[in-house]
Short mmCIF file of C-alpha atoms in Angstrom, two decimals:
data_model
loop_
_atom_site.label_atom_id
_atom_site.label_comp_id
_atom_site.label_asym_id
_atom_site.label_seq_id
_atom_site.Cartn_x
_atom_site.Cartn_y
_atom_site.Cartn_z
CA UNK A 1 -6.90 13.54 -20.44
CA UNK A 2 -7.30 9.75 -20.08
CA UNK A 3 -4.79 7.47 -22.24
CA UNK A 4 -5.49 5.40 -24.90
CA UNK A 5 -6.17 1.66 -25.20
CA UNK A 6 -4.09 0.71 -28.47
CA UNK A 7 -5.82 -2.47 -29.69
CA UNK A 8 -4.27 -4.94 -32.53
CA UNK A 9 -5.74 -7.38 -34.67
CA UNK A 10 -4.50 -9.92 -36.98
CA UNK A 11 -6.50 -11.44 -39.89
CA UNK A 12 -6.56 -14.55 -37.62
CA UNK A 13 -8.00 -15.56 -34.69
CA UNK A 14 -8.12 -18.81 -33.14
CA UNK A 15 -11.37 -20.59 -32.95
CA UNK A 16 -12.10 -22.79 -29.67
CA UNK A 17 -12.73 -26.34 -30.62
CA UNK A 18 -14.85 -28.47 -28.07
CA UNK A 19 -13.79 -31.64 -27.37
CA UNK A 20 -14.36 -34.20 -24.56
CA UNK A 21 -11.91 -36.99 -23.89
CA UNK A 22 -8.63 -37.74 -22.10
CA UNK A 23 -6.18 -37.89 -25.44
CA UNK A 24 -3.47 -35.81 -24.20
CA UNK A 25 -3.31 -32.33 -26.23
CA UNK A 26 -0.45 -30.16 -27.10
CA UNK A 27 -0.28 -27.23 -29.29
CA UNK A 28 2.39 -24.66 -30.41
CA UNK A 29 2.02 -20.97 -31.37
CA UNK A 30 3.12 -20.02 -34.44
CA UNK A 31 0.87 -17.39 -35.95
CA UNK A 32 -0.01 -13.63 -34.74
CA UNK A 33 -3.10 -13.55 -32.52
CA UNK A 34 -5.39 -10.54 -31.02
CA UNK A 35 -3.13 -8.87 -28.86
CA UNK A 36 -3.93 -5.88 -26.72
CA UNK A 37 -1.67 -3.36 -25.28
CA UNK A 38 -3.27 -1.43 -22.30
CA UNK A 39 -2.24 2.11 -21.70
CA UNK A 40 -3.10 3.61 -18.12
CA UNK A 41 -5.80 6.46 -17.36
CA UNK A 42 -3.23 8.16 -14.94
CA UNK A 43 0.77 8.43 -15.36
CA UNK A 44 2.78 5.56 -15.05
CA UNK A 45 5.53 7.12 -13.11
CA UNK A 46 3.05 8.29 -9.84
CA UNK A 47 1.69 4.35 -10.11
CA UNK A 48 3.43 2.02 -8.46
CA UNK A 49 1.74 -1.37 -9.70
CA UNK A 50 1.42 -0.02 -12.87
CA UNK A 51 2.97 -2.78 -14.24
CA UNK A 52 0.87 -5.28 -12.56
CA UNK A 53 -1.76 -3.33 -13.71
CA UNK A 54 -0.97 -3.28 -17.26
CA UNK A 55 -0.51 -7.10 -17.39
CA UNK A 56 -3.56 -7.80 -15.42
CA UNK A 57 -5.89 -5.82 -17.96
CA UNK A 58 -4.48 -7.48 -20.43
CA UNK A 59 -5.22 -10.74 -19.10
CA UNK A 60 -8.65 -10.16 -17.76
CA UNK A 61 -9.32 -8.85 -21.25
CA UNK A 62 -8.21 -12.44 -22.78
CA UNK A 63 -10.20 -14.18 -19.82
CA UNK A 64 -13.74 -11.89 -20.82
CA UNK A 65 -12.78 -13.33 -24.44
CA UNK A 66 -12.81 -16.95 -23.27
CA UNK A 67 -15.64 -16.66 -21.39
CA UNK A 68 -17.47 -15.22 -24.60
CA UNK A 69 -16.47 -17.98 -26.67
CA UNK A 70 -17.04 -20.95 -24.08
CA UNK A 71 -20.73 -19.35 -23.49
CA UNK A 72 -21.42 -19.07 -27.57
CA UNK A 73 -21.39 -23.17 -27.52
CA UNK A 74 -23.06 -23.63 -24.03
CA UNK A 75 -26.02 -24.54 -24.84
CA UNK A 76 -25.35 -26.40 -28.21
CA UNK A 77 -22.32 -28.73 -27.15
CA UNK A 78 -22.39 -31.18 -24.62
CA UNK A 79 -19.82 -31.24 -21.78
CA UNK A 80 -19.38 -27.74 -21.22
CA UNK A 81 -21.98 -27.30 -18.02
CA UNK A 82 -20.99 -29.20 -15.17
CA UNK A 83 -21.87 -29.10 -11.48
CA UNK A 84 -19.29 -29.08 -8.02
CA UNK A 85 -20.42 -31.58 -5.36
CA UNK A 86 -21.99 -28.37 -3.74
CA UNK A 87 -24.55 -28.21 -7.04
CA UNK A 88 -22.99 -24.94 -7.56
CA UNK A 89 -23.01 -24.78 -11.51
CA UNK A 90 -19.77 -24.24 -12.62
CA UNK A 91 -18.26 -24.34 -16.70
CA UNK A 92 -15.03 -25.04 -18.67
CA UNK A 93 -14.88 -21.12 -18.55
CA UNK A 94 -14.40 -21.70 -14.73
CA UNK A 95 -11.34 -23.85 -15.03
CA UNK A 96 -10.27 -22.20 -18.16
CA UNK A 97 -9.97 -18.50 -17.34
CA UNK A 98 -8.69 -19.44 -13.88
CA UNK A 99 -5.77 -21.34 -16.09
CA UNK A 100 -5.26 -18.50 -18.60
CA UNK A 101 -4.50 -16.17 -16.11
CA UNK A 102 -2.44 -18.03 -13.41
CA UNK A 103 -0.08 -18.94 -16.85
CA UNK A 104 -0.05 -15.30 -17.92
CA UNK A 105 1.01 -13.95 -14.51
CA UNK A 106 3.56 -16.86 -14.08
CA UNK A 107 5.04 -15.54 -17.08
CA UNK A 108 5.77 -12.16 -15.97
CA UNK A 109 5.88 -11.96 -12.26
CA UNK A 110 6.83 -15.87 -11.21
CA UNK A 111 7.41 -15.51 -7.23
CA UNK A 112 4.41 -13.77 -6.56
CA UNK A 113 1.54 -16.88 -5.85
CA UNK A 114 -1.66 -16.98 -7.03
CA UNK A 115 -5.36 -17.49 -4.75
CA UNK A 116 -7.44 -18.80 -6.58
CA UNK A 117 -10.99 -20.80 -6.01
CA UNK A 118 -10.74 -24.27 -8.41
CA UNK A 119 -8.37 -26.54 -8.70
CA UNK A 120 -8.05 -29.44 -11.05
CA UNK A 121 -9.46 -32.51 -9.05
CA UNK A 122 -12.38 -32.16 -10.62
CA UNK A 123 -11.55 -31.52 -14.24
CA UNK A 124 -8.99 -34.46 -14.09
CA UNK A 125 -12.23 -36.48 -12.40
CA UNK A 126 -14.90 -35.59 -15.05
CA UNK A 127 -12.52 -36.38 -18.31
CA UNK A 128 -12.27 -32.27 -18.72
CA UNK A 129 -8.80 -31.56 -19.01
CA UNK A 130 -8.80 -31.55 -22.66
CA UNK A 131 -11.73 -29.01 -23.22
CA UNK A 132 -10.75 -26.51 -20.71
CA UNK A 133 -6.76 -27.33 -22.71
CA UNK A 134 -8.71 -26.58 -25.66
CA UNK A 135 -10.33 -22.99 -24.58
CA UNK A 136 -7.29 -21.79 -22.94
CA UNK A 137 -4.65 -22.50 -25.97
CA UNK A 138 -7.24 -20.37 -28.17
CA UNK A 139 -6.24 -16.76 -25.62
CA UNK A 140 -2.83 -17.55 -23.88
CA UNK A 141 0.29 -15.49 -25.24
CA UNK A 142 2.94 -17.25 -27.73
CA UNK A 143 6.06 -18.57 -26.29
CA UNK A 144 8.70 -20.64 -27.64
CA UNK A 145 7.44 -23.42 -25.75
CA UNK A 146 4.30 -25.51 -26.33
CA UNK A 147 1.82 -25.28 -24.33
CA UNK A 148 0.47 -28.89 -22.89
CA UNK A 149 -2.46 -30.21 -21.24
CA UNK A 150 -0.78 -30.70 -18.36
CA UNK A 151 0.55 -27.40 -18.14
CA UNK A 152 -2.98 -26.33 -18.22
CA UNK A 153 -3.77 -28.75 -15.10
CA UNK A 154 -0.62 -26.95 -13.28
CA UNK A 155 -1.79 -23.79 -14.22
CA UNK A 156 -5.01 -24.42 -12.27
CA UNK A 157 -3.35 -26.23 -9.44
CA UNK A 158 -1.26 -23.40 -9.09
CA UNK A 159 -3.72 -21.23 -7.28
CA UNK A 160 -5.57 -24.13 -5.76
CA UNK A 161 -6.07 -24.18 -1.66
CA UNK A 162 -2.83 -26.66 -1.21
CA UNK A 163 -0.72 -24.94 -3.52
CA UNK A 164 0.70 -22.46 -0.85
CA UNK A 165 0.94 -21.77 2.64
CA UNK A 166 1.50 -18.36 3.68
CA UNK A 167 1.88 -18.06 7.31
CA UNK A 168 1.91 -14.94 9.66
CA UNK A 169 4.11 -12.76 7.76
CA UNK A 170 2.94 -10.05 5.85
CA UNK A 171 2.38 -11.32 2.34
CA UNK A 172 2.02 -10.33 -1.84
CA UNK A 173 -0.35 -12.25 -3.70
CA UNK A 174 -2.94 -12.62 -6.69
CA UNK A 175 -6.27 -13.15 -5.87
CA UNK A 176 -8.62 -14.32 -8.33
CA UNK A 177 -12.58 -15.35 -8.91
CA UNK A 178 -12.38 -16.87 -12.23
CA UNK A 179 -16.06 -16.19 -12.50
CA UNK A 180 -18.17 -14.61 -10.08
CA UNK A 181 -21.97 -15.10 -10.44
CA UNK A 182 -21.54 -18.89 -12.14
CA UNK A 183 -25.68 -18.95 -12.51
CA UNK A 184 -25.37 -15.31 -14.51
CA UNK A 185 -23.01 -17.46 -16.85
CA UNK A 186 -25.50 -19.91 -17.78
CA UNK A 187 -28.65 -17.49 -18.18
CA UNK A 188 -29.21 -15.43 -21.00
CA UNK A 189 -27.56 -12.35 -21.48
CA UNK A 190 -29.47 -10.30 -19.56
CA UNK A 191 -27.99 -12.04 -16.29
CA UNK A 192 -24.38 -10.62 -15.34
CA UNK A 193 -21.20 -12.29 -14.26
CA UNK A 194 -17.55 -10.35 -13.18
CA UNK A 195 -14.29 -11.97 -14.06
CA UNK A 196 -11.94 -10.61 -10.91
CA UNK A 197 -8.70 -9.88 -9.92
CA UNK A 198 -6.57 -8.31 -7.71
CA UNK A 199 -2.96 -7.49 -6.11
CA UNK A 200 -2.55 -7.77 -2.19
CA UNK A 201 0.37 -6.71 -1.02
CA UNK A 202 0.65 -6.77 2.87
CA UNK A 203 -2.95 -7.28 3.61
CA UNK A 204 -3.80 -3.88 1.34
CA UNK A 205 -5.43 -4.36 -1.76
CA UNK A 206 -3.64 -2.29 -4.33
CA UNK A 207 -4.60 -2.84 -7.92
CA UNK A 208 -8.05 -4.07 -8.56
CA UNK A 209 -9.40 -5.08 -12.20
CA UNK A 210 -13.20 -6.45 -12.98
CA UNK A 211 -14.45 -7.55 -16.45
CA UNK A 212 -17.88 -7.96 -16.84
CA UNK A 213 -18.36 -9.40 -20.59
CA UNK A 214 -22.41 -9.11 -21.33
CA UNK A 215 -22.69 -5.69 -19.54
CA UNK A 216 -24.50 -3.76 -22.02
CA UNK A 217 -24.18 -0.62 -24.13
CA UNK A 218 -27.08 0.72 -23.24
CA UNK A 219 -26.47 -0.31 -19.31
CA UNK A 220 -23.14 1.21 -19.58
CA UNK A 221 -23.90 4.53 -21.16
CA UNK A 222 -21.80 4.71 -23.71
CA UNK A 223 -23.12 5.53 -27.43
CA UNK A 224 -22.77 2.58 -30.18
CA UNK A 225 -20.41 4.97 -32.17
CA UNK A 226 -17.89 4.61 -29.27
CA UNK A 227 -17.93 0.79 -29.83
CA UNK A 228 -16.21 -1.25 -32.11
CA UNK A 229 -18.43 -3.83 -34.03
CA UNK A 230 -15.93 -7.32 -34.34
CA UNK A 231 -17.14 -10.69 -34.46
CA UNK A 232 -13.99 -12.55 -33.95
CA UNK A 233 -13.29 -10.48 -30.54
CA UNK A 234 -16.38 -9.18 -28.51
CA UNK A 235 -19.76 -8.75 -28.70
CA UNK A 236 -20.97 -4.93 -28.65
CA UNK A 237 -21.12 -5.14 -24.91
CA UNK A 238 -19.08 -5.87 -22.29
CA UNK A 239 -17.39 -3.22 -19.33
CA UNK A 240 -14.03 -3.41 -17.61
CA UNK A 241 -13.76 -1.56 -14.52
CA UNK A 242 -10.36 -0.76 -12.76
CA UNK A 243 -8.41 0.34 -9.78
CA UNK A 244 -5.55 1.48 -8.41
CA UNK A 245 -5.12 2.79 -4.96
CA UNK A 246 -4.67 6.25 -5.09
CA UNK A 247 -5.46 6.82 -8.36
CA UNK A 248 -9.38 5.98 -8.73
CA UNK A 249 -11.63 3.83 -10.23
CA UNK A 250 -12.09 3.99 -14.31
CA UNK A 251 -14.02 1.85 -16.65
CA UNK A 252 -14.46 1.48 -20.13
CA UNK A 253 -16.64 -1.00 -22.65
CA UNK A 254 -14.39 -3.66 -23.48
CA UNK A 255 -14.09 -3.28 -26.93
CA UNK A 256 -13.30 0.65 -26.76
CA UNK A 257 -11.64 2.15 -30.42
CA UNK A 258 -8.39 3.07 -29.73
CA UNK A 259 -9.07 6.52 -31.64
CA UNK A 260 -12.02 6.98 -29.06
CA UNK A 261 -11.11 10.63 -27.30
CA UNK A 262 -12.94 8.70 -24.11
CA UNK A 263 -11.86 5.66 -23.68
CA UNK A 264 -11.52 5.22 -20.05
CA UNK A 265 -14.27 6.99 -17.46
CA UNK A 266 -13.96 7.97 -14.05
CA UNK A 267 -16.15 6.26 -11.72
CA UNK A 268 -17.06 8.05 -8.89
CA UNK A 269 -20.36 6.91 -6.15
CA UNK A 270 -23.95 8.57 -6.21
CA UNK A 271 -24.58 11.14 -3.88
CA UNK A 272 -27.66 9.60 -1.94
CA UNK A 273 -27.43 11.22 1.92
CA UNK A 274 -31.09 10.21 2.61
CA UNK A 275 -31.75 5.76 3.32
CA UNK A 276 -35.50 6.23 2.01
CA UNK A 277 -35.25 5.74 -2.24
CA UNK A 278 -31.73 5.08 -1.77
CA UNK A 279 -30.77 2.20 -4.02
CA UNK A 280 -29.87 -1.15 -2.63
CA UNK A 281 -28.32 -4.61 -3.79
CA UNK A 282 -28.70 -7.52 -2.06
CA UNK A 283 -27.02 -11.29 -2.58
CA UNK A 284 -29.10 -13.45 -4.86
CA UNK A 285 -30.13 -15.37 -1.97
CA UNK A 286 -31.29 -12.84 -0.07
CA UNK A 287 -34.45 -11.17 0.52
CA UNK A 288 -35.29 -7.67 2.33
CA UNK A 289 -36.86 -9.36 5.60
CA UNK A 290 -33.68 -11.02 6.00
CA UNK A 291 -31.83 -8.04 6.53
CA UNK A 292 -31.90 -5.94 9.88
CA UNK A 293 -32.84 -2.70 7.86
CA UNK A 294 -36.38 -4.59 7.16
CA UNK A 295 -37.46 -3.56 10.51
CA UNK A 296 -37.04 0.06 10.22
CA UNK A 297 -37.18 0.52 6.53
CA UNK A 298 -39.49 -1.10 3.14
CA UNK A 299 -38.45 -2.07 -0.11
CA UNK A 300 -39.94 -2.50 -3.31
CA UNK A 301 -38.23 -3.27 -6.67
CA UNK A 302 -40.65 -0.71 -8.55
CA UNK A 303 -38.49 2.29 -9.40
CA UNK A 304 -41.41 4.61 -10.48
CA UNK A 305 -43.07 4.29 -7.04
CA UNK A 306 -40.79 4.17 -4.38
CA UNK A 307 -42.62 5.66 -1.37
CA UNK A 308 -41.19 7.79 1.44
CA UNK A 309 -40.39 5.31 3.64
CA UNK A 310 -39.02 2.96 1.50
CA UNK A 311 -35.37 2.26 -0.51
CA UNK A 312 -35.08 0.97 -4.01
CA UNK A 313 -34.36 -2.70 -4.42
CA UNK A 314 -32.24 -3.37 -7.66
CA UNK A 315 -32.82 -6.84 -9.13
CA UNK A 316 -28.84 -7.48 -10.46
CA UNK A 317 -27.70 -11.11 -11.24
CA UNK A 318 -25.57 -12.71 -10.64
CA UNK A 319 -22.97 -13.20 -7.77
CA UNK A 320 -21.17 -10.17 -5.42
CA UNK A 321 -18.40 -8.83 -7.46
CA UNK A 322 -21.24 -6.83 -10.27
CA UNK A 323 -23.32 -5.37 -6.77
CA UNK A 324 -19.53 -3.98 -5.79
CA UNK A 325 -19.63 -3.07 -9.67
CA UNK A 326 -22.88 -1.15 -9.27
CA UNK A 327 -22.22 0.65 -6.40
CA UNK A 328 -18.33 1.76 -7.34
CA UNK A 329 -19.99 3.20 -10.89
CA UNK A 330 -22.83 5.32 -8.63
CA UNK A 331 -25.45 2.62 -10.19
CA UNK A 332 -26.22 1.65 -6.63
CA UNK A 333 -26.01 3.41 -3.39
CA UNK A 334 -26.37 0.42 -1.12
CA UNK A 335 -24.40 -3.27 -1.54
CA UNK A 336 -25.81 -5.47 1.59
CA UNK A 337 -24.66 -9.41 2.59
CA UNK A 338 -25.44 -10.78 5.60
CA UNK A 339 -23.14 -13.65 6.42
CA UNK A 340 -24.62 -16.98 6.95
CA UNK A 341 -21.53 -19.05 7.13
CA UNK A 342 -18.76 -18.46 9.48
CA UNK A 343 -16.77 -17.29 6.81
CA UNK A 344 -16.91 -15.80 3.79
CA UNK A 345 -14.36 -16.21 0.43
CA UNK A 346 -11.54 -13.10 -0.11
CA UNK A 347 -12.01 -13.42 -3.97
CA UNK A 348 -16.03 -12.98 -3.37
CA UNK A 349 -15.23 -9.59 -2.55
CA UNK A 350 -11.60 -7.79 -2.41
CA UNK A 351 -11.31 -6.43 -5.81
CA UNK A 352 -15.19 -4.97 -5.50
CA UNK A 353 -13.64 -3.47 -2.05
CA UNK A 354 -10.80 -1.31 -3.99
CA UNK A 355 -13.37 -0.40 -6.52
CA UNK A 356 -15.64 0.96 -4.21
CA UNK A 357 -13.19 2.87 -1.74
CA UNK A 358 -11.28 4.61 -4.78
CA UNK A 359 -14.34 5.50 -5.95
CA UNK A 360 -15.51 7.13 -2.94
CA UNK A 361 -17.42 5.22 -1.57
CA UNK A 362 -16.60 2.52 1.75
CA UNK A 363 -16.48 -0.77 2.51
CA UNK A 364 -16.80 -2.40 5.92
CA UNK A 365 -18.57 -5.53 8.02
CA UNK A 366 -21.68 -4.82 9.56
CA UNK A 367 -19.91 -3.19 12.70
CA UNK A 368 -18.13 -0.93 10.69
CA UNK A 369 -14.81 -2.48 10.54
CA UNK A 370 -12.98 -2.74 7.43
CA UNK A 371 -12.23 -6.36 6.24
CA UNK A 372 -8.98 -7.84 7.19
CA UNK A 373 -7.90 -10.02 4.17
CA UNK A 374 -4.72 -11.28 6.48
CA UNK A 375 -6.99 -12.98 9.05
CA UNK A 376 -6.92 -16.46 7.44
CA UNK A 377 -2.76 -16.48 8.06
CA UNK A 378 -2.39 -19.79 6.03
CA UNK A 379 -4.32 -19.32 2.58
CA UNK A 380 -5.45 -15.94 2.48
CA UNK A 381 -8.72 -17.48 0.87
CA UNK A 382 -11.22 -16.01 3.92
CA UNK A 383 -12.44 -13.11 5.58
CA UNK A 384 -14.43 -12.84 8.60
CA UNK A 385 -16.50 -9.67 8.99
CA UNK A 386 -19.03 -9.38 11.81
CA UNK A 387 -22.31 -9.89 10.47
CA UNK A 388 -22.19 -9.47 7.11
CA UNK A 389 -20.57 -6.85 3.87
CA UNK A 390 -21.52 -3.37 3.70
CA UNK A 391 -20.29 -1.54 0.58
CA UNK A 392 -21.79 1.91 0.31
CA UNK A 393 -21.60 5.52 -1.04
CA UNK A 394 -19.60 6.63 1.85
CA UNK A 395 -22.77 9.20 2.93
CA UNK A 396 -25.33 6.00 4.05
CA UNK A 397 -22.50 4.01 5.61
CA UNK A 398 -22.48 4.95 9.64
CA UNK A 399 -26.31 5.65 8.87
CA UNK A 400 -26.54 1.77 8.11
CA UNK A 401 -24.33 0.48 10.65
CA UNK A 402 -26.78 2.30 13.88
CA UNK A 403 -29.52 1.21 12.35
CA UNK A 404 -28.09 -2.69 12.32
CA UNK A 405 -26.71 -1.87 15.63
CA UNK A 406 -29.92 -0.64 17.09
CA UNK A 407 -31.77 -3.39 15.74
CA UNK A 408 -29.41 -5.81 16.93
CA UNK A 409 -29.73 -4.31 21.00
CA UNK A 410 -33.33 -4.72 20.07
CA UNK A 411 -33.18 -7.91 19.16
#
């Protein structure tokens, strides 16, 4: 039987004030705050992260919460949407969970570094530093010392792409996408978005954790009486979805009872064997006619008439971590990237790869290799697969990779 999820309150919580400006901002922790303690859906003792594992739920949990709160005043505050010279939109959520969690890891496990995608450049160039200071001192943990603004900017620097050089050697890190699917943060709630993070440890991804804050109840599967209704923490939605290797993938909403006989789920793949009406997710950017598969097979997005020769297209926004999501909970059969950059970012995809493996399914490059997240020996922030990302249900995988690879002699 799964284990509990023991959640505390207190009668306060700290609002998240807004702020822009460069005043310098300090504050120190004095009160009791929402605090979570995560129990484990398998026994500690056969686990051998399980401490990572424990802290990084927790802190995923606080990151979803920030998220929440930073999205509540989006649209009604200025400041908090801002764009990267690549015009990818990116928030104080961005900056702000990525600084939550790099302090809340420090905290507990200080040698092991942290890969991460921002760093603070650009909040220290846009005059930001004080309302990203100002979301994260609303989640991070108490401590006897107070927490500054610049500790905030460290915090973020700390898993920036100069912060640490790895080398050859075999090497344990955090790696982290502070927000996967940026755009699916500034749409409406319908549009999805994956906090992620993940333990390597020797080029192995070990312990995996995804929070997806606006997944909904009725997306999710779970009945309302299994969800508890709180205002100050989360809305009635929101799934986390976890892994560790050897121990399988489990979910549950993100604001579970801690009575609930059910709290965590096993996740397991669908059982498509057949390509025609399997269902597929591609990248946002991507079409069907882009992809290899178009020559052999259709698509159509209309789930009640899917013909015989054609798969299911699934329209899910935003970013690659919630396609990974889809397939690893047997909502998808079929996650498909094709790369059009040399490279391609770790954090885009590792956690989504443990996911997906543990819950039976596979994840390879488009020749059927698995991904080799030691390639890039001095960051660890790239992959290189051949072609593109295939994540699958394990029975469509080698189907997949002949039919790119006979389309490819073809071609």
């Amino acid at each position: 039987m799964p284990f509990s999820m023991d959640i505390l309150h207190s009668s306060q919580f700290s609002a998240v004030r807004f702020t822009n400006g460069g005043a310098t901002r300090s504050r120190s922790f004095t009160t009791q705050r929402f605090n979570i303690r995560a129990n484990l859906p398998f026994p500690k003792e056969n686990a051998k992260y399980h401490k990572e594992l424990e802290a990084a739920i927790d802190v995923v949990h606080s990151a979803c919460r920030l998220c929440v709160q930073v999205k509540s005043s989006l649209f009604s505050t200025d400041g908090k949407v801002v764009e990267k010279i690549d015009q990818t939109p990116v928030t104080v959520a961005d900056f702000g969970v990525q600084a939550l969690i790099s302090l809340e890891l420090s905290k507990l496990f200080p040698s092991i570094p942290l890969v991460a995608e921002e760093d603070s450049a650009f909040v220290r160039s846009r005059n930001l530093a004080g309302t990203v200071f100002d979301a994260v001192s609303a989640e991070v943990s108490p401590t006897s010392k107070t927490l500054t603004q610049d500790d905030v900017l460290k915090a973020i620097d700390r898993g920036g792409k100069d912060a640490f050089v790895f080398g050859p050697k075999p090497a344990t890190y955090w790696l982290l996408d502070p927000i996967d699917g940026t755009r699916g943060f500034l749409k409406d709630n319908s549009a999805l978005y994956v906090v992620g993070l993940c333990l390597v440890v020797e080029g192995e991804t070990e312990i995996g954790i995804m929070g997806c804050p606006n997944w909904q109840e009725g997306v999710s599967g779970k009945a309302p009486a299994e969800v508890e209704e709180d205002s100050e923490a989360l809305p009635r939605s929101g799934m986390m979805m976890i892994a560790h290797k050897g121990h399988g993938t489990w979910t549950k909403t993100l604001n579970s009872k801690p009575e609930s006989s059910a709290v965590w789920t096993r996740c397991f793949v669908d059982g498509f064997n057949m390509l025609p009406k399997a269902r597929f997710c591609l990248i946002d950017s991507q079409t069907w006619d882009f992809l290899p598969l178009s020559a052999t097979l259709d698509a159509t997005s209309n789930a009640n008439d899917v013909g015989s020769n054609q798969v299911l297209l699934l329209v899910v926004c935003c970013g690659s971590l919630i396609k990974h999501f889809m397939v690893a909970s047997g909502r998808a059969s079929v996650f498909i990237q094709r790369k059009k950059e040399k490279t391609i970012m770790a954090w885009d995809h590792a956690v989504g790869m443990l996911c997906v493996h543990e819950a039976g399914g596979k994840v390879t490059d488009w020749e059927g290799t698995e991904m080799d997240l030691a390639a890039d020996e001095t960051s660890r922030r790239s992959i290189f697969p051949k072609g593109g990302i295939l994540a699958t249900n394990g029975n469509l995988h080698d189907q997949i990779v002949q039919l790119i690879s006979d389309q490819t002699a073809v071609v």
